[in-house]
XYZ file of C-alpha atoms in Angstrom:
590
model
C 19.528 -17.839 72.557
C 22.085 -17.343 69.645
C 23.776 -13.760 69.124
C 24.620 -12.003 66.022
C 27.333 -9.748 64.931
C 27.386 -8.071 61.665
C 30.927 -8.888 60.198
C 30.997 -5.580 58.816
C 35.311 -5.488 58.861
C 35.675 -8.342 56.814
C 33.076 -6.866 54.371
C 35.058 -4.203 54.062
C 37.967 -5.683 53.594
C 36.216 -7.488 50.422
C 34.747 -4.511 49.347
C 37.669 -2.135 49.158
C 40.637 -3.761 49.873
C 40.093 -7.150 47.388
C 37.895 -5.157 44.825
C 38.557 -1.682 44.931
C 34.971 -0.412 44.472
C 35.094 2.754 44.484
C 38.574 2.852 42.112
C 35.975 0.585 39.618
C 34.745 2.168 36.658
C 30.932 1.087 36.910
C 28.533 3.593 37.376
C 27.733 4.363 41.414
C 30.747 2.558 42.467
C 32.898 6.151 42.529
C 30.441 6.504 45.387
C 31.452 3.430 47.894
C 34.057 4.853 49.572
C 35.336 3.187 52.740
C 33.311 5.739 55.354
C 30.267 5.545 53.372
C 30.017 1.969 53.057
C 31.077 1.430 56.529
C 28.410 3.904 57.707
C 25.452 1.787 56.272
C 27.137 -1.191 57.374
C 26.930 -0.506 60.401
C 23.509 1.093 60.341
C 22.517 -1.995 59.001
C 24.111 -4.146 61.448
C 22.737 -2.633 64.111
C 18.977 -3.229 62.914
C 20.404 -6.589 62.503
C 21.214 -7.581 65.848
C 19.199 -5.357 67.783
C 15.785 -5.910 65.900
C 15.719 -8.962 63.644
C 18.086 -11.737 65.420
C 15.605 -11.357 68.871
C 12.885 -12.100 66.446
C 14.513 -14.946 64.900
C 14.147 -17.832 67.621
C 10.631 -16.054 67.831
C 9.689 -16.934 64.455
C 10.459 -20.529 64.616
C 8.598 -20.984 67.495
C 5.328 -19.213 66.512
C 5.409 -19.535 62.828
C 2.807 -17.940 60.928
C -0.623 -18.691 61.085
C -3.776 -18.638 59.164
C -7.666 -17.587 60.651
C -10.577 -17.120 58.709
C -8.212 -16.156 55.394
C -5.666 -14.082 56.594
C -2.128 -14.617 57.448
C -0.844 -13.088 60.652
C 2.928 -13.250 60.733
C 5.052 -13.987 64.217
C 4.496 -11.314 67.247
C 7.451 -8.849 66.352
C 7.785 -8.672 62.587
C 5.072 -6.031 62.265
C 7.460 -3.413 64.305
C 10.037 -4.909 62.638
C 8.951 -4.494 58.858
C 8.019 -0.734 59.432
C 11.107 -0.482 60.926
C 12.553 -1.598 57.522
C 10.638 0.566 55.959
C 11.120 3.164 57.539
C 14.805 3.275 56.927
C 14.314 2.792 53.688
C 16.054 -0.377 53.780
C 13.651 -2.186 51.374
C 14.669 -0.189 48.428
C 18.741 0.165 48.914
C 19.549 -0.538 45.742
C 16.783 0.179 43.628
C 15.830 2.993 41.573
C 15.358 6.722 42.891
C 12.666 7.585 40.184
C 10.586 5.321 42.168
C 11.408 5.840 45.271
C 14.522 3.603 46.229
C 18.238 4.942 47.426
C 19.455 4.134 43.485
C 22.557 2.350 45.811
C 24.667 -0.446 43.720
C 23.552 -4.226 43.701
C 26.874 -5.077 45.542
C 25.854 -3.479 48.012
C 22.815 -4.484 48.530
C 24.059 -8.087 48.371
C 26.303 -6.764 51.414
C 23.626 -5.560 53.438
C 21.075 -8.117 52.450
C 23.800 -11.224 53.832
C 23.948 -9.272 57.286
C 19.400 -9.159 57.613
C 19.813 -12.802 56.142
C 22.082 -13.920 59.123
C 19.955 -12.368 61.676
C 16.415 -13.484 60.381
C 15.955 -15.277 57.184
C 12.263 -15.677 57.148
C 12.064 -12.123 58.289
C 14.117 -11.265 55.147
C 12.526 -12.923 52.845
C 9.687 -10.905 52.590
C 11.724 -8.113 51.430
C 13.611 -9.884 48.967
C 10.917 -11.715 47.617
C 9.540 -8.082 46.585
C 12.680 -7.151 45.595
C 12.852 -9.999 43.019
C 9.182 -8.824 41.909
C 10.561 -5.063 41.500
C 12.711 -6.361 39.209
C 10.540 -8.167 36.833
C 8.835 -5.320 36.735
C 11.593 -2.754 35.760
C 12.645 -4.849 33.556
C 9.505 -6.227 31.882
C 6.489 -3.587 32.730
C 4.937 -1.201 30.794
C 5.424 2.067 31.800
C 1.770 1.986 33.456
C 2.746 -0.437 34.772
C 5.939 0.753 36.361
C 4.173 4.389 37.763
C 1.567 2.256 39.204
C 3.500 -0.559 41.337
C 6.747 0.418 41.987
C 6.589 2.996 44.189
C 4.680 1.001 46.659
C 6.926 -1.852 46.389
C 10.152 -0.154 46.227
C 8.750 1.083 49.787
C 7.124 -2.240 50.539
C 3.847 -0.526 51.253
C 2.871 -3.605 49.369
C 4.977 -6.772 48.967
C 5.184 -9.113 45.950
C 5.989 -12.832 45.191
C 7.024 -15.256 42.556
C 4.050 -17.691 41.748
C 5.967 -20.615 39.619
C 4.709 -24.170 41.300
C 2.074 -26.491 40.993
C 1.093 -29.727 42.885
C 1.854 -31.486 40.342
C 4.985 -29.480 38.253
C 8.161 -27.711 39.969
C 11.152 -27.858 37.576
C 9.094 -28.958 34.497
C 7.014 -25.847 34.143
C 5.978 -26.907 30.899
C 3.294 -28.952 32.431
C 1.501 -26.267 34.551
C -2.292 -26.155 34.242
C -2.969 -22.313 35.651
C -4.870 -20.369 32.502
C -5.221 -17.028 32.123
C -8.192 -16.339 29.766
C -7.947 -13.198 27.849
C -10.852 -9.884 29.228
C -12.234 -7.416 26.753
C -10.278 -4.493 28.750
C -6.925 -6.520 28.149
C -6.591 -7.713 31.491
C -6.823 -11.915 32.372
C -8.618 -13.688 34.283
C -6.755 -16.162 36.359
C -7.635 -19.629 37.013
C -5.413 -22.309 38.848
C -3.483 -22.965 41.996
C 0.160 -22.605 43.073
C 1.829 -23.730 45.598
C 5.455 -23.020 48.127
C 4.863 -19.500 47.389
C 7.275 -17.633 49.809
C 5.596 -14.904 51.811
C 2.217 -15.553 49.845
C 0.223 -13.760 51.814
C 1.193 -11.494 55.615
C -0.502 -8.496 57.725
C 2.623 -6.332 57.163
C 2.023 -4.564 54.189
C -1.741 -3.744 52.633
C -1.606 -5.452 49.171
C 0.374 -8.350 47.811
C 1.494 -8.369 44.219
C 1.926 -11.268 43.024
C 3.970 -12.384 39.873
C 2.078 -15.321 38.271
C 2.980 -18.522 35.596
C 0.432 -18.534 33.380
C -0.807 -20.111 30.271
C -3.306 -18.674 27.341
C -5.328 -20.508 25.960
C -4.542 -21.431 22.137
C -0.685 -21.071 23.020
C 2.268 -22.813 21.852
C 2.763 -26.116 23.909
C 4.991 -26.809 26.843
C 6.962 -24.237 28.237
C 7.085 -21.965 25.032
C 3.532 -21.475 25.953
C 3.931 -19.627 29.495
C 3.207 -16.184 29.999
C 3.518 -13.827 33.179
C 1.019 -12.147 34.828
C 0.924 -9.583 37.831
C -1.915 -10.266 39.807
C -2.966 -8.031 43.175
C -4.403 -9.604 45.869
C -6.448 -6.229 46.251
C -6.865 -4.705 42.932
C -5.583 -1.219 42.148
C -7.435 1.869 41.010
C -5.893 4.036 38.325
C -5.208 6.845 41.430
C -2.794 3.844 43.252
C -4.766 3.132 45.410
C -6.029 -0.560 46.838
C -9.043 -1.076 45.643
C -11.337 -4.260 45.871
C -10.794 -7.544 46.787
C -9.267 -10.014 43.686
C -10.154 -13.423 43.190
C -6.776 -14.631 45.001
C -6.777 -16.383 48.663
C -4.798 -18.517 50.587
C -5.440 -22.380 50.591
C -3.108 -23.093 53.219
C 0.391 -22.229 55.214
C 2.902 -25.032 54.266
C 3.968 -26.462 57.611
C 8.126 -26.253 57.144
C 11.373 -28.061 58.086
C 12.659 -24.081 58.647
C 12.185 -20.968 57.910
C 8.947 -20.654 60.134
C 8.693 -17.053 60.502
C 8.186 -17.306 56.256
C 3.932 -17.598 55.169
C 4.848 -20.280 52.686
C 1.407 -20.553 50.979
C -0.912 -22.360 49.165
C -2.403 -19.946 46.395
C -5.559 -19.939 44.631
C -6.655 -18.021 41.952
C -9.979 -18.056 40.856
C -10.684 -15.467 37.414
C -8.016 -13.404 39.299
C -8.071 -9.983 37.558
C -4.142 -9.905 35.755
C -2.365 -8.227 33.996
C 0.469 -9.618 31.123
C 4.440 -8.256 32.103
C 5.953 -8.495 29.280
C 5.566 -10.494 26.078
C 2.936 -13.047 25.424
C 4.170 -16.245 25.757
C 7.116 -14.945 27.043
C 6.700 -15.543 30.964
C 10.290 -17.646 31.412
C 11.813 -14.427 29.689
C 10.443 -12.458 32.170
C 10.536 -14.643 35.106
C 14.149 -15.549 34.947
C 14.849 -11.709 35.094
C 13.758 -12.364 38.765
C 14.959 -15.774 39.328
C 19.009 -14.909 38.096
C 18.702 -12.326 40.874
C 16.948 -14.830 43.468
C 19.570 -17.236 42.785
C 22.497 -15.359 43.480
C 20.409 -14.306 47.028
C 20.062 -17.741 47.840
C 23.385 -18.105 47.570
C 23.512 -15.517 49.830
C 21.656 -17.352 52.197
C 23.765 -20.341 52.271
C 26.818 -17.838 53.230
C 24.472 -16.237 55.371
C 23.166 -18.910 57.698
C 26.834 -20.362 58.054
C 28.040 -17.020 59.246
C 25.405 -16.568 62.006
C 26.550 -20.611 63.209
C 29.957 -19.896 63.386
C 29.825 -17.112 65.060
C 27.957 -18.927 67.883
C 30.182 -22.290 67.202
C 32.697 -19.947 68.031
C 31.914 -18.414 71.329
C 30.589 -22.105 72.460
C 34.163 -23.426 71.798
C 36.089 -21.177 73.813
C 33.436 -20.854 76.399
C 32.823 -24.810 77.000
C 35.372 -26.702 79.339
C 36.170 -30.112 77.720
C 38.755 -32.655 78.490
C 42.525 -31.456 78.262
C 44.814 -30.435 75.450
C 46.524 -33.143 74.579
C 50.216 -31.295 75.191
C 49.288 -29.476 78.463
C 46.911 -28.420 79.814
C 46.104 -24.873 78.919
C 43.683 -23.688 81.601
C 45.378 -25.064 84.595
C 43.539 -23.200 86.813
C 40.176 -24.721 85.646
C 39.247 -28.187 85.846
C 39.571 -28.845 82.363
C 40.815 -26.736 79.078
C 38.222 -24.994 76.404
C 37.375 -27.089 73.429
C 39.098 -24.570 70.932
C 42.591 -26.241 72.425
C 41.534 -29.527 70.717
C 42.535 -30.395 67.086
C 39.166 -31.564 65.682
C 37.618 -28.594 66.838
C 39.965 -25.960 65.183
C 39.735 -28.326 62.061
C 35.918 -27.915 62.181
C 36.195 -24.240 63.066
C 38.735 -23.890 60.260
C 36.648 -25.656 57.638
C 34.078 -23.094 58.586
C 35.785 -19.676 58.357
C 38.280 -20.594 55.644
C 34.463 -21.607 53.803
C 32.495 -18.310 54.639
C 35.362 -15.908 53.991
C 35.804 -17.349 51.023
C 32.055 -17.646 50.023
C 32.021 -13.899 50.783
C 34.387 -12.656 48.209
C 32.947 -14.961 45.689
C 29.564 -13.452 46.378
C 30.705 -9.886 46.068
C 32.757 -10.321 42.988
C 29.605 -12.167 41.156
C 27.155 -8.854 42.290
C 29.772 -6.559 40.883
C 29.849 -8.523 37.891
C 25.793 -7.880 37.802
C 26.366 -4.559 38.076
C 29.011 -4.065 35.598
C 26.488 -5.994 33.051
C 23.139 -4.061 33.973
C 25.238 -0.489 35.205
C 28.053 -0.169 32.377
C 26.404 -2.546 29.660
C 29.730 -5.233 30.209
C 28.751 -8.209 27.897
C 31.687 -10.344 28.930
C 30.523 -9.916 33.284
C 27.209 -9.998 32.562
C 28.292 -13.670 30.590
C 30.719 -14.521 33.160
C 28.274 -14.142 35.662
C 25.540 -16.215 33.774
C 28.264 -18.481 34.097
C 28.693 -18.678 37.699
C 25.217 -18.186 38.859
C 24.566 -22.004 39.231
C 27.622 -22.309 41.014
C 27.058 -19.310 43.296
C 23.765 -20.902 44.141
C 24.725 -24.915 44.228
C 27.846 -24.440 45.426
C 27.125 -21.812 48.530
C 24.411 -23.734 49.585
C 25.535 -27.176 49.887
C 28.261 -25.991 51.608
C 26.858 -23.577 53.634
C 24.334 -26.305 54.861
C 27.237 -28.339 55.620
C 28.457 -25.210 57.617
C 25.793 -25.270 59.860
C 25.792 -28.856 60.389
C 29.623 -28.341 61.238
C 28.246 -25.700 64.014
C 25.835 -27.489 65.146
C 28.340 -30.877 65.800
C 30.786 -28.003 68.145
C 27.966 -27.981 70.647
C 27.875 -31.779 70.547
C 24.727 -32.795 72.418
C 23.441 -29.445 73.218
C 23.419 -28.569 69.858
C 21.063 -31.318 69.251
C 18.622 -29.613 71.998
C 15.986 -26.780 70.555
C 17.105 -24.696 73.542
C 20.374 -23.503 72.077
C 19.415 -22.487 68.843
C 21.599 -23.740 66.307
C 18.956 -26.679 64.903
C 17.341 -23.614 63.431
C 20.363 -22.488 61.440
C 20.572 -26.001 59.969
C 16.722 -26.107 59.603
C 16.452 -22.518 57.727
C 19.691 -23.301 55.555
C 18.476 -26.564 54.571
C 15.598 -24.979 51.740
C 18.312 -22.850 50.314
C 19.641 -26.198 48.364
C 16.025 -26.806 46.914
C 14.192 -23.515 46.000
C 14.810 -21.129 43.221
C 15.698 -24.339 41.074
C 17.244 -27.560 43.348
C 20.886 -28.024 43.417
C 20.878 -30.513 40.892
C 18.982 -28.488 38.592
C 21.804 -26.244 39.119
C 24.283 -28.608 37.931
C 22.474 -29.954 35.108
C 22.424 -25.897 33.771
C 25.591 -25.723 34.321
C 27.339 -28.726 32.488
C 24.231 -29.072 29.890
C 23.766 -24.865 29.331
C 26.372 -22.861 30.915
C 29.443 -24.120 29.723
C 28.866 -24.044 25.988
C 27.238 -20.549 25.989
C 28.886 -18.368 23.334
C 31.272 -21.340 22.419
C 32.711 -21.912 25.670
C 33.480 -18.261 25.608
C 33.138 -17.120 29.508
C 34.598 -20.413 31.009
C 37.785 -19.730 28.873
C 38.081 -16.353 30.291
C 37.334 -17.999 33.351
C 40.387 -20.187 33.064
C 41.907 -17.186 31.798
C 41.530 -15.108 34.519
C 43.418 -17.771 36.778
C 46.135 -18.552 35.039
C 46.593 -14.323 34.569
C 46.612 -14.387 38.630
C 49.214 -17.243 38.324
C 51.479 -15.856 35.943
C 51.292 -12.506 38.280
C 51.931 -13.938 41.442
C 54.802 -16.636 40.255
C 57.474 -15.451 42.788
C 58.307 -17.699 46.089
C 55.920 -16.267 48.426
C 52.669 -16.844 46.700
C 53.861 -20.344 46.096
C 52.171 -21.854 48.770
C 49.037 -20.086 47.065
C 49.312 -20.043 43.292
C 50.623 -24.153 43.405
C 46.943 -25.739 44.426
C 45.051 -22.868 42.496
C 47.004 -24.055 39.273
C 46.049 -27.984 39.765
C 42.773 -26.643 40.754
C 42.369 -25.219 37.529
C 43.985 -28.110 35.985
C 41.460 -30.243 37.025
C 38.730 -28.272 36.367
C 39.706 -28.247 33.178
C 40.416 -31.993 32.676
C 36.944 -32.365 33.996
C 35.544 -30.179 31.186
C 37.635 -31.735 28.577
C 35.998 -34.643 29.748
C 32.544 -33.949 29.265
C 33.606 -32.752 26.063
C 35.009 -35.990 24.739
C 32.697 -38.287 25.863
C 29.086 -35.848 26.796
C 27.859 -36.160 22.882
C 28.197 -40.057 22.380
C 26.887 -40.244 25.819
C 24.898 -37.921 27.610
C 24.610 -39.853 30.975
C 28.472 -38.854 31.104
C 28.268 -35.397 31.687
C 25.032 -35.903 33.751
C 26.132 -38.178 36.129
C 29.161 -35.582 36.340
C 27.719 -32.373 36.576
C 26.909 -31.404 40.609
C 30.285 -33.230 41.037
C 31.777 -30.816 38.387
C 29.599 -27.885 40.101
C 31.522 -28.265 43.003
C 34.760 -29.034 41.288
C 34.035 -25.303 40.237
C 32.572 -23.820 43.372
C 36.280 -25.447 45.008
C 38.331 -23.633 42.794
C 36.542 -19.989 42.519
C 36.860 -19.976 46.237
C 41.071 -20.900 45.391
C 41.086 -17.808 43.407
C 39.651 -15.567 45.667
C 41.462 -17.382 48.404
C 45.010 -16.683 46.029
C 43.517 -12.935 45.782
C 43.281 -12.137 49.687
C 46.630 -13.806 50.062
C 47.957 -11.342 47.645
C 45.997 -8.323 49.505
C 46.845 -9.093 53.061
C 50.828 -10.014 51.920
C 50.902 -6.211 50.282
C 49.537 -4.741 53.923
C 51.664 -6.497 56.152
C 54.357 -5.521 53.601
C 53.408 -2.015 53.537
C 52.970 -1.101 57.210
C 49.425 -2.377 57.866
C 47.930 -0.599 61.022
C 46.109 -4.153 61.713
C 48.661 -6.848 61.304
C 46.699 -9.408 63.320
C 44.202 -9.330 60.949
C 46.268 -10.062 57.409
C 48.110 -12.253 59.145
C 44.533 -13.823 60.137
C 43.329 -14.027 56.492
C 46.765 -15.589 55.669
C 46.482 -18.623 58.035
C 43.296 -18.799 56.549
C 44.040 -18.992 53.142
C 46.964 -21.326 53.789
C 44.307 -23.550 55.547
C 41.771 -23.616 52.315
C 44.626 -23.909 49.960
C 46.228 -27.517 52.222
C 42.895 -28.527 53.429
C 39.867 -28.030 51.051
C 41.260 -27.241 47.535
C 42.605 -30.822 47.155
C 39.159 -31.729 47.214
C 39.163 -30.719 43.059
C 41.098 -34.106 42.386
C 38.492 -36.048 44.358
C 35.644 -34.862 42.290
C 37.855 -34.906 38.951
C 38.095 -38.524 39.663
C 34.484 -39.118 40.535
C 33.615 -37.758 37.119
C 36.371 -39.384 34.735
C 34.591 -42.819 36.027
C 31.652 -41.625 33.651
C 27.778 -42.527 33.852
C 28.227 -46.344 33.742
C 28.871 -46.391 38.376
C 25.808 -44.622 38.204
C 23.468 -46.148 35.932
C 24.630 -49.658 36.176
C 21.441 -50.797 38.503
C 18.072 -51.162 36.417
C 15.286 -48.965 39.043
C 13.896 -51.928 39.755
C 17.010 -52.843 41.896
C 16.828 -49.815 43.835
């Protein structure tokens, strides 16, 4: 069975020695010093591998499963969950007013990759609820607030986001779910969702669920969508769960991954809800949850990829495979480890050099949430608005690819159920689909993102780079600044691109955008790549009391900066040869 250990050093090398939290000037950060966040670091990465990676393998297997309308969830998560709960894990970095440790986003975005690794579909439930919390906070009344929070900030009772139909995912303009307005000012809900991520479980006693709705009489199309929170059990005015709600579970959704997950089939049948927020208003509202989610899924790509490697790792110095092609390097044994062999370190290097850098690009977008929802920073809270479809496309392609990577060390064996690592491939593999498909992602990017405020936040973007550059211009950060600057160079052509030919022809910047996506994912990695360089060079230069490790982070970044930036002129290519590749077939051709 796979093992899992949290990373918590190079966390904290992220979190203090690349961004200085607690020198930062956004409120709670004064707080993160190094002992403190190691402390819960470690806490947390204990519960990780002690409690939630045995369960992991456990909740692939089993799955969840539904009799006679409820959901039971695989043997082990119970214990687990009130484990959870009971260190108040579930509410890290939500508010103390209602319960939660009032902690800083970042760091729950630290602690939440470490759960992720161990158990995805064990996490989920918890940041599902989290994402509901938020809505809420944001969006609720403040009835509405005193009544749920509490119990969700604790996870006494869990919540969901109820966006899908059978028949719409992306377009959620088309839905058909009504809510139909009550003479107490409550709805009644009518319609059916489905993929709805832990839907319905036995681990907590009421499920609030965050429903897509429309009212009758509304404005057509998506203008016309409202939000709803709907119980599954409804709640008296004391807080208590009161009766039964006209919500049940259709079905479980039988999975690729993420097993251990109840993805359900939801029905709602004059469901007793109640409107968050404005009328009409529900994308408002909804995408107060689902800029959050995103960046977490990103987390999960990063996540996932960590937990392979690791075990990638072990398997390639532990497996005896043919000899090193200079010498052999176990003489003693009857052949040499696989590590000794080229292709292996290049697939082992694609891997770290990808997840360290994923890391700090992670970290730096959750401090930029903070800094716009803590300190009220227009520019981060843009920037990051920016980068959110890249934090989720980018991570998670790559991050798949990760595990595939991981998965190809083991060669045969990692083909067999027995060793584990299908599952990381299997659970990573929804990451690139929900909370709006990679493409999706692109096509926000390129048709939305990049034109928001005038181009504003991607020229302080570009900005931002060429300030490292100009910083770092002496002889050794060459090797580092060089690529970054063509990086950026091409980014920039491939903007300047879609500029000069997107509004006489759309289909240009379309057929260019997860290409440019990447072409952006590539190059924020360079900079934080260029960063750690920068951070580990000052150590060793100033006496470091753990050489081994800058000098670690340095091979690594030389390896990102020879072997994956150059992918940016690749992709820059790809999208200078414009829409007419792409489109040339007519569909019935295909």
């Amino acid at each position: 069975m796979p093992s899992y250990t949290a990373p918590t050093k190079d966390i904290q090398y992220v979190l203090h020695d690349l961004l200085n939290v607690s020198g930062s000037d956004i409120p709670g950060y004064g707080d993160l010093e190094p002992e403190f966040t190691e402390a819960i670091l470690e806490a947390a990465g204990q519960i990780s591998s002690e409690v939630l990676a045995p369960l992991n393998a456990v909740g692939d297997k089993e799955g969840c499963r539904l009799e006679n309308g409820v959901v039971h969830t695989p043997t082990g998560f119970k214990d687990a969950f009130e484990k959870m709960k009971e260190g108040g894990w579930t509410g890290l970095d939500l508010p103390e007013q209602y319960g939660g440790q009032g902690m800083p986003y970042i760091l729950g975005t630290a602690v939440g990759e470490l759960f992720s690794s161990a158990n995805q579909a064990f996490t989920m439930y918890q940041g599902l609820t989290h994402g509901a919390v938020s809505a809420i906070l944001v969006h609720g009344t403040d009835e509405q607030k005193d009544l749920f929070m509490p119990k969700m900030v604790s996870c006494e009772w869990t919540g969901t986001m109820n966006l899908t139909e059978p028949h719409c995912g992306t377009d959620l303009g088309l839905m058909r779910t009504k809510a139909e307005p009550n003479d107490d000012g409550s709805y009644k809900i009518t319609g059916q969702k489905i993929f709805i991520s832990a839907g319905d479980h036995d681990m907590s006693e009421n499920v609030i669920h965050l429903v897509l709705a429309k009212i009758p009489g509304g404005p057509e199309g998506i203008k016309g969508v409202s939000l709803f929170i709907v119980p599954k059990y409804k709640v008296n005015a004391d807080g208590s769960v009161g009766e039964a709600n006209g919500v049940s579970v259709g079905s479980i959704e039988e999975k690729m991954g993420i097993h251990g997950n109840s993805t359900c089939v939801m029905n709602y049948d004059e469901a007793e809800g109640y409107l968050l927020g404005e009328m009409h208003k529900g994308m408002r509202a909804m995408f107060t949850m689902m800029n959050e989610a995103r960046l977490g899924v990103g987390m999960q790509g990063l996540a996932q990829a960590e937990a392979a490697y690791q075990n990638a790792v072990i398997y390639a110095k532990d497996r005896l495979q043919g000899r090193a092609v200079t010498g052999a390097e176990n003489p003693d044994g009857p052949a040499d480890p696989l590590i000794v062999h080229p292709d292996i370190r290049r697939n082992l290097m694609d891997q770290k050099s990808f997840i360290e850098g994923a890391r700090a690009f992670l970290l730096w977008g959750a401090s930029m949430l903070d800094a716009g929802h803590l300190k009220g920073d227009k520019d981060a809270e843009g920037l990051v608005s920016l980068m959110t479809p890249v934090l989720k496309g980018f991570l998670t392609d790559k991050g798949y690819e990760a595990t595939v990577n991981a998965q190809q060390i083991y060669g045969g064996h990692g083909y067999i159920e027995e060793w584990g690592m299908s599952q990381f491939t299997r659970d990573a593999r929804i990451a690139m689909i929900y909370e709006g498909a990679n493409g999706v992602q692109a096509l926000d990017l390129v048709g939305r993102k990049l034109a928001l405020e005038s181009g504003k936040h991607v020229m302080a973007f570009f900005e931002m780079v060429k300030g490292f550059c100009k910083e770092n211009n002496g002889e050794d950060m060459a090797e580092f600044v060089e690529p970054l600057k063509q990086a950026s160079k091409d980014l920039q052509a491939a903007g300047m691109f879609f500029m000069q030919n997107g509004m006489k022809n759309p289909n240009a910047a379309l057929a260019g955008s997860y290409d440019f996506m990447h072409l952006f994912g590539y190059t924020c990695l360079g900079l934080m790549w260029g960063r750690m360089a920068k951070v580990s060079q000052t150590a060793l230069a100033n006496g470091t009391d753990d050489p081994a490790f800058h000098e670690t982070k340095l091979a690594t970044a030389r390896y990102y900066m020879a072997r994956q930036l150059p992918m940016t002129s690749t992709l820059l290519k790809r999208i200078e040869s414009g829409a007419d590749p792409v489109m040339a077939l007519h569909a019935d051709n295909f």
